[in-house]
Coordinates of C-alpha atoms in Angstrom, one line a residue:
Chain A
M1 CA 18.4 8.3 -12.7
M2 CA 15.9 10.1 -10.6
A3 CA 12.4 10.7 -11.2
R4 CA 11.3 13.8 -12.7
Q5 CA 8.2 16.0 -11.2
N6 CA 5.6 14.8 -13.6
D7 CA 6.6 11.2 -12.6
L8 CA 5.2 11.8 -9.6
I9 CA 1.7 11.9 -10.0
G10 CA 1.7 7.9 -10.5
L11 CA 3.9 7.5 -7.3
N12 CA 0.9 9.7 -5.6
F13 CA -1.5 7.3 -6.6
L14 CA 0.5 4.3 -5.7
R15 CA 0.9 5.4 -2.0
L16 CA -2.6 6.4 -1.5
G17 CA -3.5 3.4 -2.8
I18 CA -1.3 1.9 0.0
V19 CA -2.6 4.0 2.7
S20 CA -6.3 2.8 1.6
L21 CA -5.2 -1.0 1.9
A22 CA -3.5 -0.3 5.3
I23 CA -6.9 0.9 6.5
G24 CA -9.2 -0.9 4.4
M25 CA -7.9 -4.3 5.8
F26 CA -8.3 -2.8 9.4
F27 CA -11.9 -2.8 8.8
G28 CA -11.5 -5.8 7.3
V29 CA -10.6 -7.4 10.8
I30 CA -13.1 -5.5 12.6
G31 CA -15.9 -7.0 10.0
G32 CA -14.4 -10.3 10.7
F33 CA -15.0 -10.3 14.6
Q34 CA -18.4 -8.5 14.0
F35 CA -19.4 -11.9 12.3
L36 CA -18.6 -13.9 15.8
F37 CA -19.6 -11.0 18.1
P38 CA -22.2 -8.8 16.2
D39 CA -22.4 -6.2 19.6
F40 CA -18.5 -5.6 19.0
L41 CA -18.5 -2.0 18.3
Q42 CA -21.9 -0.7 18.4
E43 CA -21.5 2.6 17.1
L44 CA -20.2 1.1 13.8
L45 CA -22.0 -1.9 13.3
F46 CA -21.0 -4.4 10.2
N47 CA -23.6 -2.6 7.8
R48 CA -21.0 0.4 8.1
T49 CA -18.1 -1.5 8.9
R50 CA -18.4 -3.7 5.8
P51 CA -18.8 -1.2 3.1
I52 CA -15.8 0.6 4.8
H53 CA -13.9 -2.3 4.1
V54 CA -15.1 -3.1 0.3
S55 CA -14.7 0.5 -0.7
M56 CA -11.0 1.1 0.9
V57 CA -9.9 -2.1 -0.3
V58 CA -11.4 -1.9 -3.8
S59 CA -9.6 1.6 -4.1
W60 CA -6.6 0.2 -3.5
I61 CA -6.7 -2.2 -6.3
F62 CA -7.6 1.0 -8.5
L63 CA -5.1 3.5 -7.2
A64 CA -2.2 0.9 -7.6
A65 CA -3.3 -0.1 -10.9
I66 CA -4.0 3.3 -12.3
G67 CA -0.9 5.2 -10.6
G68 CA 1.1 2.3 -12.1
I69 CA -0.5 3.5 -15.7
Y70 CA 0.2 7.0 -14.8
F71 CA 4.1 6.1 -13.9
Y72 CA 5.1 3.9 -16.5
L73 CA 4.0 5.4 -19.6
P74 CA 5.7 8.7 -19.0
R75 CA 8.9 7.4 -16.9
Q76 CA 9.9 4.0 -18.7
Q77 CA 7.8 4.3 -22.0
K78 CA 8.5 7.9 -22.9
L79 CA 5.5 8.8 -23.5
S80 CA 4.7 11.6 -21.8
L81 CA 1.3 12.2 -20.3
W82 CA -1.2 14.3 -22.5
S83 CA -2.1 16.5 -19.6
P84 CA -0.4 15.7 -16.2
N85 CA -2.7 18.2 -15.0
A86 CA -5.7 16.0 -15.7
A87 CA -3.8 13.3 -13.9
K88 CA -3.6 15.7 -10.9
I89 CA -6.9 16.7 -10.9
H90 CA -8.1 13.3 -11.0
F91 CA -5.8 12.5 -7.9
W92 CA -7.5 15.0 -5.8
V93 CA -10.7 14.3 -6.6
F94 CA -10.4 10.8 -5.8
I95 CA -9.0 11.9 -2.4
V96 CA -12.0 14.3 -1.9
T97 CA -14.7 12.2 -2.9
G98 CA -13.1 9.0 -1.2
I99 CA -13.4 11.2 2.3
A100 CA -17.3 12.4 1.4
I101 CA -17.8 8.5 1.0
L102 CA -16.2 7.6 4.1
Y103 CA -18.0 10.2 5.8
S104 CA -21.4 8.9 4.7
Y105 CA -20.5 5.3 5.8
V106 CA -19.4 6.4 9.3
T107 CA -22.5 8.3 9.5
G108 CA -24.7 5.9 8.3
K109 CA -26.0 7.5 5.3
F110 CA -26.6 4.7 2.7
G111 CA -28.5 4.7 -0.3
G112 CA -26.7 2.9 -3.0
R113 CA -26.2 -1.1 -3.5
E114 CA -23.5 -3.8 -3.1
Y115 CA -20.0 -2.3 -3.8
F116 CA -21.3 1.1 -4.0
M117 CA -23.3 1.5 -0.9
F118 CA -23.2 5.4 -0.7
P119 CA -25.6 7.8 -2.1
A120 CA -25.7 7.6 -5.9
I121 CA -24.5 11.4 -6.3
L122 CA -21.1 10.8 -5.0
S123 CA -20.4 8.6 -8.1
L124 CA -20.8 11.9 -10.0
P125 CA -17.0 12.8 -9.5
I126 CA -15.8 9.1 -10.1
F127 CA -17.5 9.1 -13.3
L128 CA -16.5 12.3 -14.3
T129 CA -12.5 11.7 -13.2
W130 CA -12.7 8.5 -15.0
I131 CA -13.8 10.2 -18.5
L132 CA -10.9 12.2 -17.7
F133 CA -8.2 9.3 -17.2
G134 CA -9.9 8.0 -20.3
V135 CA -9.3 11.0 -22.6
N136 CA -5.8 11.1 -21.0
Y137 CA -4.9 7.8 -21.7
F138 CA -5.8 7.6 -25.2
N139 CA -4.2 10.8 -26.1
T140 CA -1.2 10.0 -24.4
L141 CA -1.1 6.4 -26.4
R142 CA -1.7 8.7 -29.8
K143 CA 2.2 9.4 -29.7
Y144 CA 2.8 5.4 -30.1
K145 CA 2.8 4.7 -33.5
E146 CA 3.3 0.9 -33.6
P147 CA 1.1 -2.0 -32.9
W148 CA 0.3 -2.0 -29.2
P149 CA 1.6 -4.5 -27.1
V150 CA -1.1 -6.6 -25.2
Y151 CA -1.0 -4.7 -21.9
Y152 CA -2.0 -1.3 -23.9
W153 CA -4.9 -3.0 -25.1
M154 CA -5.6 -4.5 -21.8
W155 CA -5.5 -1.0 -20.1
G156 CA -7.5 0.4 -22.5
T157 CA -10.1 -2.0 -22.6
G158 CA -10.2 -1.9 -18.7
I159 CA -10.8 2.0 -19.0
V160 CA -13.4 1.9 -21.5
F161 CA -15.5 -0.9 -19.7
F162 CA -15.0 -0.1 -16.2
F163 CA -16.9 3.5 -17.6
I164 CA -19.6 1.3 -19.3
T165 CA -20.0 -1.1 -16.6
F166 CA -20.1 1.6 -13.9
C167 CA -23.2 3.4 -15.5
E168 CA -25.0 0.1 -16.0
S169 CA -24.4 -0.5 -12.1
Y170 CA -26.8 2.6 -11.8
L171 CA -29.5 1.8 -14.4
W172 CA -31.5 0.7 -11.1
L173 CA -32.1 4.5 -10.6
I174 CA -34.4 4.0 -13.9
P175 CA -38.0 2.5 -12.5
Y176 CA -38.2 0.2 -15.7
F177 CA -35.0 -1.9 -14.0
R178 CA -35.7 -1.1 -10.7
E179 CA -39.6 -2.3 -10.7
S180 CA -38.7 -5.6 -12.0
M181 CA -36.7 -7.9 -9.0
V182 CA -35.2 -10.0 -11.7
R183 CA -34.3 -7.9 -14.0
E184 CA -33.0 -5.4 -11.5
I185 CA -30.8 -7.9 -9.6
I186 CA -29.7 -9.6 -13.1
V187 CA -28.5 -6.4 -14.4
Q188 CA -27.2 -5.6 -11.3
W189 CA -24.7 -8.5 -11.4
K190 CA -24.4 -8.4 -15.0
S191 CA -22.8 -4.9 -14.1
Y192 CA -20.8 -6.2 -11.1
G193 CA -19.5 -9.4 -13.1
A194 CA -18.1 -7.1 -16.1
L195 CA -16.8 -4.7 -13.5
T196 CA -14.4 -7.0 -12.0
G197 CA -13.5 -7.9 -15.3
S198 CA -12.7 -4.5 -16.2
W199 CA -10.6 -3.5 -13.3
N200 CA -8.8 -7.4 -13.8
M201 CA -8.1 -5.7 -17.3
L202 CA -6.2 -2.8 -15.4
V203 CA -4.6 -5.5 -13.0
Y204 CA -3.6 -8.2 -15.6
G205 CA -2.3 -5.8 -17.6
T206 CA 0.1 -4.3 -15.1
A207 CA 1.4 -8.1 -14.6
I208 CA 2.3 -8.6 -18.4
Y209 CA 3.7 -5.2 -18.3
V210 CA 5.9 -5.9 -15.5
A211 CA 6.8 -9.1 -16.8
T212 CA 7.8 -8.0 -19.9
R213 CA 10.0 -5.5 -18.4
I214 CA 12.1 -8.0 -16.0
A215 CA 12.2 -10.6 -18.9
G216 CA 13.6 -7.7 -21.1
N217 CA 11.6 -8.6 -23.8
Q218 CA 8.2 -8.4 -25.4
D219 CA 7.6 -11.9 -26.6
A220 CA 4.7 -11.9 -23.7
A221 CA 3.2 -9.0 -24.7
K222 CA 3.3 -9.4 -28.4
S223 CA 3.0 -13.2 -29.4
K224 CA -0.4 -14.5 -30.9
M225 CA -1.2 -16.2 -27.5
A226 CA -0.9 -13.3 -25.8
Y227 CA -3.6 -11.3 -27.9
G228 CA -5.7 -14.6 -28.2
L229 CA -5.7 -15.1 -24.5
F230 CA -6.5 -11.2 -24.5
F231 CA -9.5 -11.9 -26.4
L232 CA -10.7 -14.5 -24.3
G233 CA -10.7 -12.4 -21.1
L234 CA -12.8 -10.1 -23.1
T235 CA -15.2 -12.7 -24.2
N236 CA -15.2 -14.0 -20.1
L237 CA -15.9 -10.1 -19.0
I238 CA -18.9 -9.7 -21.5
F239 CA -20.5 -13.5 -21.2
G240 CA -19.1 -14.7 -18.3
W241 CA -21.1 -12.8 -15.2
A242 CA -24.0 -14.9 -15.3
H243 CA -22.2 -17.4 -12.9
H244 CA -23.5 -14.7 -10.2
T245 CA -27.2 -15.5 -11.3
Y246 CA -27.4 -19.0 -11.9
L247 CA -30.3 -19.5 -9.4
V248 CA -32.4 -16.1 -10.2
P249 CA -34.9 -17.0 -12.6
S250 CA -34.2 -15.8 -15.8
Q251 CA -34.0 -16.9 -19.5
T252 CA -32.0 -20.3 -19.2
W253 CA -29.5 -20.2 -22.1
I254 CA -27.6 -17.3 -20.7
R255 CA -26.9 -19.4 -17.9
V256 CA -25.5 -22.1 -20.0
L257 CA -23.5 -19.6 -22.3
A258 CA -21.8 -18.6 -19.1
Y259 CA -21.2 -21.7 -17.8
A260 CA -19.3 -22.8 -21.0
I261 CA -17.4 -19.6 -20.8
S262 CA -16.3 -19.5 -17.5
M263 CA -14.7 -22.8 -18.1
T264 CA -12.1 -21.0 -19.8
E265 CA -11.6 -18.2 -17.2
L266 CA -8.0 -17.7 -15.5
F267 CA -6.2 -20.3 -17.5
I268 CA -5.6 -17.3 -19.4
L269 CA -3.6 -15.1 -17.3
G270 CA -2.1 -18.4 -15.5
K271 CA -0.7 -19.5 -18.7
I272 CA 1.1 -16.1 -19.7
L273 CA 2.6 -15.7 -16.1
W274 CA 3.7 -19.7 -16.3
D275 CA 5.5 -19.2 -19.7
W276 CA 7.1 -15.8 -18.2
R277 CA 8.8 -16.9 -15.3
A278 CA 9.5 -20.6 -17.6
S279 CA 11.6 -18.0 -19.9
L280 CA 13.5 -15.7 -16.8
T281 CA 16.9 -16.7 -16.2
T282 CA 18.3 -16.9 -12.7
F283 CA 20.1 -13.4 -13.0
Q284 CA 16.6 -12.0 -14.1
K285 CA 14.5 -13.2 -11.0
N286 CA 17.5 -12.0 -8.7
Q287 CA 17.9 -8.7 -10.1
H288 CA 14.2 -8.1 -9.0
C289 CA 13.8 -10.4 -6.3
N290 CA 11.1 -8.9 -4.2
A291 CA 8.9 -8.4 -7.4
Y292 CA 9.5 -11.8 -8.2
R293 CA 8.4 -13.1 -5.2
F294 CA 5.2 -11.6 -5.1
M295 CA 4.4 -12.3 -9.1
F296 CA 5.4 -15.9 -8.1
A297 CA 2.6 -15.9 -5.1
A298 CA 0.5 -14.3 -7.6
D299 CA 0.6 -17.1 -10.0
I300 CA 0.1 -19.9 -7.2
W301 CA -3.2 -18.1 -6.2
V302 CA -4.0 -18.1 -10.1
F303 CA -4.0 -21.8 -9.6
I304 CA -5.9 -22.2 -6.7
N305 CA -8.5 -19.7 -7.3
L306 CA -8.9 -21.4 -10.8
V307 CA -9.9 -24.6 -9.6
L308 CA -12.4 -22.9 -7.0
A309 CA -13.6 -20.9 -9.8
L310 CA -13.9 -23.7 -12.4
I311 CA -15.9 -25.8 -9.6
I312 CA -18.5 -23.0 -8.6
S313 CA -19.2 -22.2 -12.1
V314 CA -20.6 -25.6 -12.5
P315 CA -24.5 -25.0 -12.1
A316 CA -24.8 -28.1 -9.9
F317 CA -22.1 -27.4 -7.4
N318 CA -23.0 -23.7 -7.6
L319 CA -26.6 -25.0 -5.8
I320 CA -24.5 -25.8 -2.8
T321 CA -22.0 -22.9 -2.6
H322 CA -23.9 -20.1 -3.7
G323 CA -24.9 -17.9 -1.3
T324 CA -22.2 -19.1 1.0
H325 CA -19.0 -17.9 2.0
I326 CA -17.4 -20.2 -0.4
T327 CA -18.0 -17.1 -2.6
V328 CA -16.3 -14.9 0.1
A329 CA -13.2 -17.4 -0.4
H330 CA -13.6 -16.8 -4.3
A331 CA -13.5 -13.2 -3.8
M332 CA -10.8 -13.0 -1.2
G333 CA -8.5 -15.4 -3.1
S334 CA -8.6 -13.2 -6.1
T335 CA -8.6 -9.6 -4.6
I336 CA -5.8 -10.2 -2.5
G337 CA -4.1 -13.5 -3.6
I338 CA -4.1 -12.5 -7.4
N339 CA -4.7 -8.7 -7.8
T340 CA -2.9 -7.7 -4.5
M341 CA 0.1 -9.8 -5.4
I342 CA 0.3 -8.5 -8.8
L343 CA 0.3 -5.0 -7.6
L344 CA 2.8 -5.3 -4.9
S345 CA 5.3 -7.1 -7.6
S346 CA 4.6 -3.8 -9.7
L347 CA 5.2 -1.5 -6.6
F348 CA 8.3 -3.1 -5.7
Y349 CA 9.6 -3.4 -9.1
V350 CA 9.1 0.6 -9.5
V351 CA 11.0 0.8 -6.2
R352 CA 13.6 -1.4 -7.5
E353 CA 13.9 0.6 -10.9
E354 CA 14.3 3.9 -9.1
L355 CA 16.4 3.2 -6.1
P356 CA 19.1 1.0 -7.8
E357 CA 21.3 1.9 -5.1
N358 CA 19.4 2.0 -2.0
V359 CA 17.4 -1.4 -2.6
H360 CA 19.3 -4.5 -3.0
A361 CA 19.0 -6.8 -5.5
S362 CA 18.0 -9.3 -3.5
C363 CA 15.1 -9.9 -1.4
S364 CA 14.5 -7.9 1.6
K365 CA 14.1 -9.6 5.0
Q366 CA 11.5 -7.4 6.1
V367 CA 9.4 -7.6 3.1
M368 CA 9.8 -11.3 2.9
T369 CA 8.9 -11.9 6.3
G370 CA 5.7 -10.2 5.4
F371 CA 5.6 -11.7 2.4
W372 CA 5.3 -15.1 4.0
I373 CA 2.9 -14.2 6.8
T374 CA 0.7 -12.6 4.6
N375 CA 0.6 -15.7 2.3
V376 CA 0.5 -18.4 4.9
S377 CA -2.2 -16.8 6.6
L378 CA -4.3 -16.0 3.5
A379 CA -4.0 -19.8 2.9
I380 CA -5.5 -20.7 6.4
F381 CA -8.3 -17.7 5.8
F382 CA -9.1 -18.9 2.4
L383 CA -9.6 -22.6 3.6
A384 CA -11.4 -21.5 7.2
L385 CA -14.1 -19.6 4.6
V386 CA -14.3 -22.6 2.2
M387 CA -15.2 -24.7 5.1
A388 CA -17.6 -22.4 6.7
G389 CA -19.2 -22.2 3.3
F390 CA -19.9 -25.8 3.0
G391 CA -21.1 -25.9 6.6
R392 CA -23.7 -23.3 5.6
G393 CA -24.4 -25.1 2.0
L394 CA -24.7 -28.4 3.5
Y395 CA -26.9 -27.5 6.5
E396 CA -30.3 -29.0 6.0
G397 CA -32.3 -27.4 8.8
A398 CA -34.4 -24.6 8.9
S399 CA -32.7 -22.5 11.7
F400 CA -30.1 -19.6 10.6
Q401 CA -29.1 -19.7 14.4
E402 CA -28.2 -23.2 14.6
M403 CA -26.3 -23.2 11.6
A404 CA -24.6 -20.2 12.3
L405 CA -23.5 -22.1 15.8
Q406 CA -22.3 -25.2 13.5
I407 CA -19.8 -22.9 11.4
R408 CA -18.6 -20.7 14.2
P409 CA -15.2 -22.4 14.6
F410 CA -14.3 -21.9 11.0
L411 CA -15.3 -18.1 11.6
V412 CA -12.9 -17.8 14.5
V413 CA -10.0 -19.3 12.6
F414 CA -11.1 -16.7 9.5
A415 CA -11.0 -14.0 12.2
I416 CA -7.6 -14.6 13.8
S417 CA -5.6 -15.5 10.6
G418 CA -7.5 -12.1 9.0
I419 CA -5.2 -10.6 11.8
A420 CA -2.2 -12.3 10.5
L421 CA -2.9 -11.4 7.2
M422 CA -3.6 -7.5 8.0
L423 CA 0.1 -7.6 10.3
G424 CA 2.1 -9.3 7.5
M425 CA 0.7 -6.9 4.7
W426 CA 1.0 -4.2 7.0
L427 CA 4.7 -5.0 7.2
V428 CA 5.0 -5.3 3.2
L429 CA 3.1 -2.1 2.7
W430 CA 5.1 0.2 5.2
N431 CA 8.4 -1.0 3.5
A432 CA 6.8 -0.2 -0.1
F433 CA 5.4 3.1 1.4
R434 CA 8.8 4.2 2.8
L435 CA 10.8 3.4 -0.3
L436 CA 8.2 5.2 -2.7
G437 CA 8.5 8.2 -0.4
K438 CA 12.3 8.2 -0.9
I439 CA 12.2 8.2 -4.9
I440 CA 9.6 11.1 -4.3
S441 CA 12.1 13.1 -2.0
S442 CA 14.9 12.3 -4.2
A443 CA 12.8 13.8 -7.1
N444 CA 12.1 16.7 -5.3
G445 CA 15.7 17.4 -4.0
E446 CA 16.5 17.2 -7.7
K447 CA 14.3 20.1 -8.4
V448 CA 16.0 21.8 -5.5
R449 CA 19.3 21.4 -6.8
G450 CA 18.1 22.3 -10.2
D451 CA 17.0 25.7 -8.8
G452 CA 20.4 26.3 -6.9
E453 CA 22.2 25.6 -10.1
L454 CA 19.9 28.0 -11.9
S455 CA 20.2 31.1 -9.4
T456 CA 23.9 30.5 -9.2
A457 CA 23.9 31.0 -13.3
N458 CA 22.1 34.0 -12.9
S459 CA 24.3 35.6 -10.5
Chain B
M1 CA -11.7 -6.5 -36.0
I2 CA -12.2 -9.0 -33.5
F3 CA -12.5 -6.3 -30.7
G4 CA -15.4 -4.6 -32.9
T5 CA -17.1 -7.9 -33.0
L6 CA -16.8 -8.7 -29.6
F7 CA -17.9 -4.8 -28.5
L8 CA -20.8 -5.3 -30.5
S9 CA -22.0 -8.5 -29.1
F10 CA -21.9 -6.9 -26.0
V11 CA -24.0 -4.2 -27.0
F12 CA -26.6 -6.5 -28.4
Y13 CA -26.1 -9.0 -25.6
S14 CA -27.1 -6.2 -23.0
A15 CA -29.9 -4.8 -24.7
Y16 CA -31.4 -8.5 -24.6
I17 CA -30.5 -8.9 -21.1
Y18 CA -32.0 -5.5 -20.3
T19 CA -35.3 -6.6 -22.2
A20 CA -36.6 -10.0 -23.0
G21 CA -33.7 -11.9 -21.1
T22 CA -35.0 -11.1 -18.0
E23 CA -38.8 -10.9 -19.0
V24 CA -40.9 -12.9 -16.3
A25 CA -44.6 -13.9 -16.5
H26 CA -45.3 -14.1 -12.9
G27 CA -45.7 -11.7 -10.2
P28 CA -47.7 -8.5 -9.2
E29 CA -46.8 -5.0 -10.2
I30 CA -44.6 -3.2 -7.2
S31 CA -47.0 -1.1 -4.9
D32 CA -46.2 2.2 -3.6
E33 CA -45.7 1.0 -0.6
A34 CA -42.7 -1.3 -1.6
R35 CA -41.5 1.0 -3.9
R36 CA -40.7 3.1 -0.5
G37 CA -39.8 -0.2 1.2
Q38 CA -37.0 -0.6 -1.3
Q39 CA -35.7 2.8 -0.4
V40 CA -35.7 1.9 2.8
Y41 CA -34.0 -1.0 2.3
Q42 CA -30.9 0.6 0.6
E43 CA -30.9 3.4 3.0
Y44 CA -30.5 0.9 6.1
N45 CA -28.0 -1.1 4.1
C46 CA -29.4 -4.2 5.0
M47 CA -27.6 -6.1 2.0
A48 CA -24.5 -5.7 4.3
C49 CA -26.1 -8.6 6.0
H50 CA -28.7 -10.5 3.9
Q51 CA -29.4 -11.8 0.6
F52 CA -31.7 -11.8 -2.3
Y53 CA -31.4 -14.9 -4.3
G54 CA -28.2 -15.7 -2.1
L55 CA -26.8 -12.2 -3.2
G56 CA -25.4 -9.9 -0.7
G57 CA -23.8 -9.8 2.8
Y58 CA -23.8 -13.3 4.8
M59 CA -23.9 -12.1 8.3
G60 CA -28.0 -12.9 8.3
P61 CA -30.3 -15.2 6.4
D62 CA -31.4 -14.7 2.8
L63 CA -34.5 -12.8 2.8
T64 CA -35.8 -13.9 -0.6
N65 CA -38.7 -15.7 0.6
V66 CA -39.1 -14.7 4.4
I67 CA -42.5 -13.5 4.2
S68 CA -44.0 -16.9 3.1
N69 CA -41.9 -18.7 5.1
R70 CA -42.3 -16.9 8.8
G71 CA -45.0 -14.2 7.8
A72 CA -45.2 -10.4 7.6
A73 CA -45.8 -10.3 11.0
Y74 CA -42.8 -11.7 12.1
A75 CA -40.5 -10.0 9.7
G76 CA -41.9 -6.9 11.1
A77 CA -41.5 -7.7 14.5
F78 CA -37.9 -8.7 13.9
I79 CA -37.3 -5.2 12.1
A80 CA -38.8 -3.2 14.5
A81 CA -36.9 -4.9 17.7
G82 CA -33.9 -6.7 16.4
T83 CA -32.3 -9.5 18.4
A84 CA -29.0 -10.7 20.0
T85 CA -27.4 -10.7 16.4
M86 CA -29.8 -8.4 14.2
P87 CA -29.2 -4.8 15.4
N88 CA -32.3 -2.7 15.9
L89 CA -31.6 -0.3 13.1
G90 CA -34.4 2.4 14.8
L91 CA -36.7 2.2 11.8
S92 CA -39.8 4.0 12.3
P93 CA -43.3 2.4 12.3
E94 CA -43.7 3.6 8.7
E95 CA -40.2 2.5 7.3
T96 CA -40.9 -1.0 8.8
S97 CA -44.2 -1.7 7.4
D98 CA -42.7 -0.2 3.9
V99 CA -40.0 -2.9 4.1
V100 CA -42.2 -5.3 4.9
A101 CA -44.2 -4.6 1.9
F102 CA -40.8 -4.5 -0.6
L103 CA -39.9 -8.2 1.2
G104 CA -43.4 -9.2 0.3
F105 CA -42.8 -8.4 -3.3
V106 CA -39.3 -9.8 -3.4
D107 CA -41.0 -12.9 -2.5
T108 CA -43.7 -12.9 -5.1
T109 CA -40.7 -13.2 -7.8
G110 CA -39.3 -16.8 -7.4
T111 CA -38.1 -19.2 -4.6
Y112 CA -34.6 -19.2 -3.3
P113 CA -33.3 -21.6 -2.6
P114 CA -35.1 -23.5 -5.5
K115 CA -37.5 -26.5 -4.1
N116 CA -38.1 -28.1 -7.4
Y117 CA -35.3 -28.5 -9.7
D118 CA -33.3 -30.8 -12.0
V119 CA -29.7 -31.7 -12.6
T120 CA -28.9 -32.2 -16.5
W121 CA -26.1 -34.7 -16.8
Y122 CA -24.0 -31.6 -18.1
G123 CA -24.3 -30.1 -15.0
T124 CA -26.8 -27.3 -15.5
V125 CA -29.8 -26.6 -13.4
R126 CA -33.3 -26.4 -14.5
Q127 CA -35.7 -24.7 -11.8
E128 CA -39.5 -24.2 -11.3
D129 CA -39.7 -20.7 -11.3
D130 CA -37.3 -20.4 -14.8
P131 CA -39.3 -18.7 -17.8
Q132 CA -40.4 -21.7 -20.3

């Protein structure tokens, strides 16, 4: 069965996401080297490469999650999009805004905050197309009459809360917020905490969706446990953010609450994925070898990150780890190890479903080579950051330079493993990109053939 | 139902955070100069390399208390001239003095890393700047 024209919008999002990640990682590598050699690439200093890196890789997460939703609903769930045109507009506005944002970074025109360092006005198109996406999603799902499986809830929640927290992250434009430093920082990190919570809803929803499809039954998406964990995740999104701001002077109970709630974090997804894996037969695993491997890797990374997240959410340990590279390790572990592995699993699941003749059920050699390079180098990368973080956190002196010199060996390992990570990922991404392209061209071929038939009929 | 309850608690909790939850007693009002300095700090993306309260990029040091630790003159010179590792970003003299004023304002809001604090048996931290 070949994809139809309207299913292609989702695939275009997925491919754009791949390009975005490939480029974003390249700038990450440059940034890693600028940590060691601050003069490296004078024209494009770290204050420019960092936001380019962050924006491109965050775009990947969004594009791959959104693309999956735009694809899975019409293609596999027989829920044709309420407005395919709205999805197309979403896609093109994303590209144009993305280019404008990159231009602002390259030329050094900033004006925003962490994550959104571009001038605030460029948020407007993101904001408007997100509304369009939300309207499209909820209207599309109106056709679904049964109780929603948990992934529909998660996607919907991700959409609504991203919208809210994205607005919240711009409250600094109002002087009332901007002019009290404590309020400003707390609100900023409250919004970011919930914002990552929202994109996790989109990504974890995708994980559960793919898992139920491979398993061939809805157990993981309709059990009491699944809904229970979803609500726990939402509670984390709402109250857990304050582990970013333990050390900012604010009401103490906010922190205690976040501490308690953070302790339940991630357990959530790990539990679901673990149960799902246990229930798979060898046959099912082998039918979706690539997708299965990536989901498996995500599971391991959930475990590793869970341990780290639990440790740094204890305020007494946070005192040491806060403001160090351990936070970066946590961010990289979850965005690459968990989010990206899940989204790659989703990509290879799409490929396998759409190209059953071209793609073998077993794992493909190149993808698996990339898979192993990526995961092994990510482990080294992660450890190097943790070590550098301890170096910084435990340093007692007052000289920043001395501290920087002490942790330098770890940052060398970090930068080099970053190159390996990028190369491994590129290999995987190239294969995914190529195969998605095949799906698109076969769908276009179908259209051409279709037209041909029509003209013969006419003549 | 559960969703609605959680959503409502989100709304109320946010309202609390926006107001009483982040009300701090001490510290002067922000000056016009510091206000402009805040803008400068954003326009040059200083946060890519620096942190306040440990939040930001990690290439450079935390700047929360740089003014009381090192002095305004030192900070100004640093920003104007750059060093081997901190780039000279080409700020004008006014921009430099504005951003130093902003750093001075940030300095009045608290201490980071906290110097006087207690760790409770269950792992939370109380520090001197917390509102009582």
